[in-house]
Short mmCIF file of C-alpha atoms in Angstrom, two decimals:
data_model
loop_
_atom_site.label_atom_id
_atom_site.label_comp_id
_atom_site.label_asym_id
_atom_site.label_seq_id
_atom_site.Cartn_x
_atom_site.Cartn_y
_atom_site.Cartn_z
CA GLN A 1 14.84 32.54 -4.13
CA GLN A 2 11.43 33.72 -2.97
CA PHE A 3 11.84 31.97 0.39
CA LYS A 4 15.15 33.80 0.87
CA PHE A 5 13.43 37.10 0.12
CA LEU A 6 10.74 36.36 2.70
CA GLY A 7 13.28 35.17 5.26
CA LYS A 8 15.30 38.37 4.95
CA GLY A 9 12.13 40.45 5.10
CA LEU A 10 11.06 38.81 8.36
CA LYS A 11 14.31 39.08 10.30
CA THR A 12 14.20 39.87 14.01
CA GLU A 13 15.14 43.54 13.62
CA ARG A 14 12.31 44.14 11.17
CA LEU A 15 9.79 42.31 13.37
CA LYS A 16 10.89 44.33 16.41
CA SER A 17 10.24 47.53 14.47
CA TYR A 18 6.60 46.48 14.11
CA VAL A 19 5.90 46.42 17.87
CA PRO A 20 5.09 50.16 18.19
CA LEU A 21 2.83 49.95 15.11
CA ILE A 22 0.99 46.93 16.52
CA MET A 23 0.55 48.67 19.86
CA GLU A 24 -0.75 51.82 18.18
CA GLU A 25 -3.25 49.86 16.05
CA CYS A 26 -4.51 47.84 19.04
CA LYS A 27 -4.89 50.92 21.23
CA LYS A 28 -6.73 52.83 18.52
CA TYR A 29 -9.03 49.86 17.87
CA LEU A 30 -9.84 49.29 21.54
CA ASP A 31 -10.37 53.02 22.14
CA GLU A 32 -13.03 52.95 19.40
CA LYS A 33 -14.69 49.74 20.64
CA LEU A 34 -14.65 50.30 24.41
CA THR A 35 -16.15 53.28 26.15
CA GLY A 36 -15.01 54.40 29.57
CA GLU A 37 -12.88 52.28 31.88
CA SER A 38 -14.42 48.92 31.01
CA GLY A 39 -16.64 47.13 28.55
CA GLU A 40 -17.25 43.89 26.77
CA ILE A 41 -16.02 42.66 23.42
CA ASP A 42 -16.34 39.43 21.49
CA ILE A 43 -12.78 38.14 21.82
CA LEU A 44 -12.84 36.03 18.64
CA ASP A 45 -14.15 38.87 16.45
CA THR A 46 -11.86 41.38 18.14
CA MET A 47 -8.74 39.28 17.70
CA SER A 48 -9.61 38.59 14.06
CA GLU A 49 -10.15 42.27 13.33
CA MET A 50 -7.00 43.35 15.19
CA LEU A 51 -4.95 40.71 13.38
CA ILE A 52 -6.05 42.10 10.02
CA LEU A 53 -5.47 45.70 11.14
CA THR A 54 -2.00 45.08 12.55
CA SER A 55 -0.83 42.82 9.75
CA SER A 56 -2.06 45.20 7.07
CA ARG A 57 -0.18 48.05 8.72
CA CYS A 58 3.07 46.13 9.26
CA LEU A 59 3.17 43.97 6.17
CA MET A 60 1.37 46.04 3.56
CA GLY A 61 2.17 49.55 4.71
CA GLU A 62 0.47 52.59 6.09
CA GLU A 63 -1.16 53.68 2.82
CA VAL A 64 -2.81 50.27 2.39
CA ARG A 65 -3.97 50.36 6.01
CA LYS A 66 -5.37 53.91 5.75
CA ASN A 67 -6.73 53.95 2.22
CA LEU A 68 -7.54 50.41 1.16
CA PHE A 69 -8.26 48.57 4.39
CA GLY A 70 -11.97 48.01 3.77
CA GLN A 71 -11.35 46.56 0.33
CA VAL A 72 -8.46 44.37 1.51
CA ALA A 73 -10.41 43.04 4.52
CA ALA A 74 -13.39 42.09 2.32
CA LEU A 75 -11.12 40.37 -0.19
CA TYR A 76 -9.31 38.48 2.57
CA HIS A 77 -12.68 37.35 3.90
CA ASP A 78 -13.63 35.91 0.50
CA LEU A 79 -10.20 34.28 0.15
CA ASP A 80 -10.53 32.74 3.60
CA GLN A 81 -14.07 31.49 2.98
CA GLY A 82 -12.86 29.86 -0.25
CA ILE A 83 -10.43 27.60 1.60
CA THR A 84 -12.48 24.67 2.81
CA PRO A 85 -11.78 20.95 3.35
CA LEU A 86 -13.30 20.44 -0.10
CA SER A 87 -10.67 22.81 -1.54
CA VAL A 88 -7.88 20.45 -0.53
CA PHE A 89 -9.18 17.71 -2.77
CA PHE A 90 -11.01 19.72 -5.41
CA PRO A 91 -9.55 23.25 -5.50
CA ASN A 92 -11.13 24.06 -8.87
CA LEU A 93 -14.60 22.73 -8.19
CA PRO A 94 -17.05 25.43 -9.33
CA THR A 95 -18.62 26.13 -5.93
CA PRO A 96 -19.87 29.59 -4.94
CA ALA A 97 -17.10 29.86 -2.31
CA HIS A 98 -14.43 28.95 -4.87
CA ARG A 99 -15.82 31.45 -7.38
CA ARG A 100 -15.73 34.22 -4.76
CA ARG A 101 -12.20 33.14 -3.76
CA ASP A 102 -10.99 33.27 -7.37
CA ILE A 103 -12.59 36.67 -7.97
CA ALA A 104 -11.07 37.98 -4.72
CA ARG A 105 -7.63 36.72 -5.73
CA ALA A 106 -7.88 38.45 -9.12
CA GLU A 107 -9.01 41.68 -7.42
CA MET A 108 -6.17 41.40 -4.90
CA VAL A 109 -3.65 41.06 -7.74
CA LYS A 110 -5.08 44.20 -9.41
CA LEU A 111 -5.16 46.17 -6.15
CA PHE A 112 -1.64 45.29 -5.03
CA GLY A 113 -0.29 45.50 -8.57
CA LYS A 114 -1.36 49.15 -8.58
CA VAL A 115 0.16 49.77 -5.11
CA ILE A 116 3.43 48.13 -6.18
CA ARG A 117 3.62 50.10 -9.44
CA GLU A 118 2.98 53.35 -7.54
CA ARG A 119 5.67 52.53 -4.99
CA ARG A 120 8.20 51.58 -7.64
CA SER A 121 7.56 54.83 -9.50
CA ARG A 122 8.94 56.77 -6.51
CA LYS A 123 12.62 57.55 -6.35
CA ASP A 124 13.00 56.30 -2.77
CA ILE A 125 10.84 53.33 -1.84
CA ASP A 126 9.89 53.06 1.83
CA THR A 127 11.06 49.58 2.82
CA SER A 128 9.87 49.72 6.43
CA ASP A 129 6.99 47.34 5.66
CA MET A 130 7.19 43.95 3.99
CA LEU A 131 5.52 45.05 0.76
CA GLY A 132 7.94 47.95 0.38
CA TYR A 133 10.88 45.62 0.96
CA LEU A 134 9.56 43.13 -1.63
CA CYS A 135 9.22 46.00 -4.14
CA THR A 136 13.00 46.34 -4.11
CA VAL A 137 14.30 42.75 -4.22
CA ARG A 138 15.53 41.16 -7.41
CA TYR A 139 16.04 37.63 -8.56
CA LYS A 140 19.57 36.52 -9.36
CA PRO A 141 20.41 37.54 -12.91
CA ALA A 142 19.78 34.86 -15.52
CA LYS A 143 22.65 33.83 -17.73
CA GLY A 144 23.58 36.77 -19.93
CA GLU A 145 21.65 39.34 -17.84
CA LYS A 146 23.39 42.14 -15.98
CA GLU A 147 20.57 42.69 -13.51
CA GLY A 148 17.99 40.28 -12.08
CA ARG A 149 14.32 40.92 -12.60
CA LEU A 150 12.10 42.38 -9.91
CA LEU A 151 9.44 40.33 -8.15
CA THR A 152 6.07 40.89 -9.73
CA VAL A 153 2.41 40.10 -9.19
CA ASP A 154 1.65 40.39 -12.91
CA LYS A 155 1.74 37.34 -15.17
#
């Protein structure tokens, strides 16, 4: 069911609605980094930073992008650094990178758990970003249930 939720959340119409947001984020970023009519940037660093900026805005929402971006970017960095070739064979090996990855994952669950609870407490949830959409979807009801349960990040 989760793949269906993601598939519906990434339909063409929704992705098209992200184009103006992506353009705005890229323009704002480049305006801050470049001065005047020309300049130089490190393309690898720039593309990495713009990918995080645009994806956080489109997938996680404006409040995450504006208020939590620094935290989220640092946590993503630790998650990314914790995925190594060694992780494929020994994902639970107690390496420093794996410890940072596991701590970052736990922090990410806390951070987004709070965002999700806050969004769900509102009467009308903004579903224009992927996180908002996922806050509203429900699993099919189990036998004997009238309503399916909501997706959750809590265990």
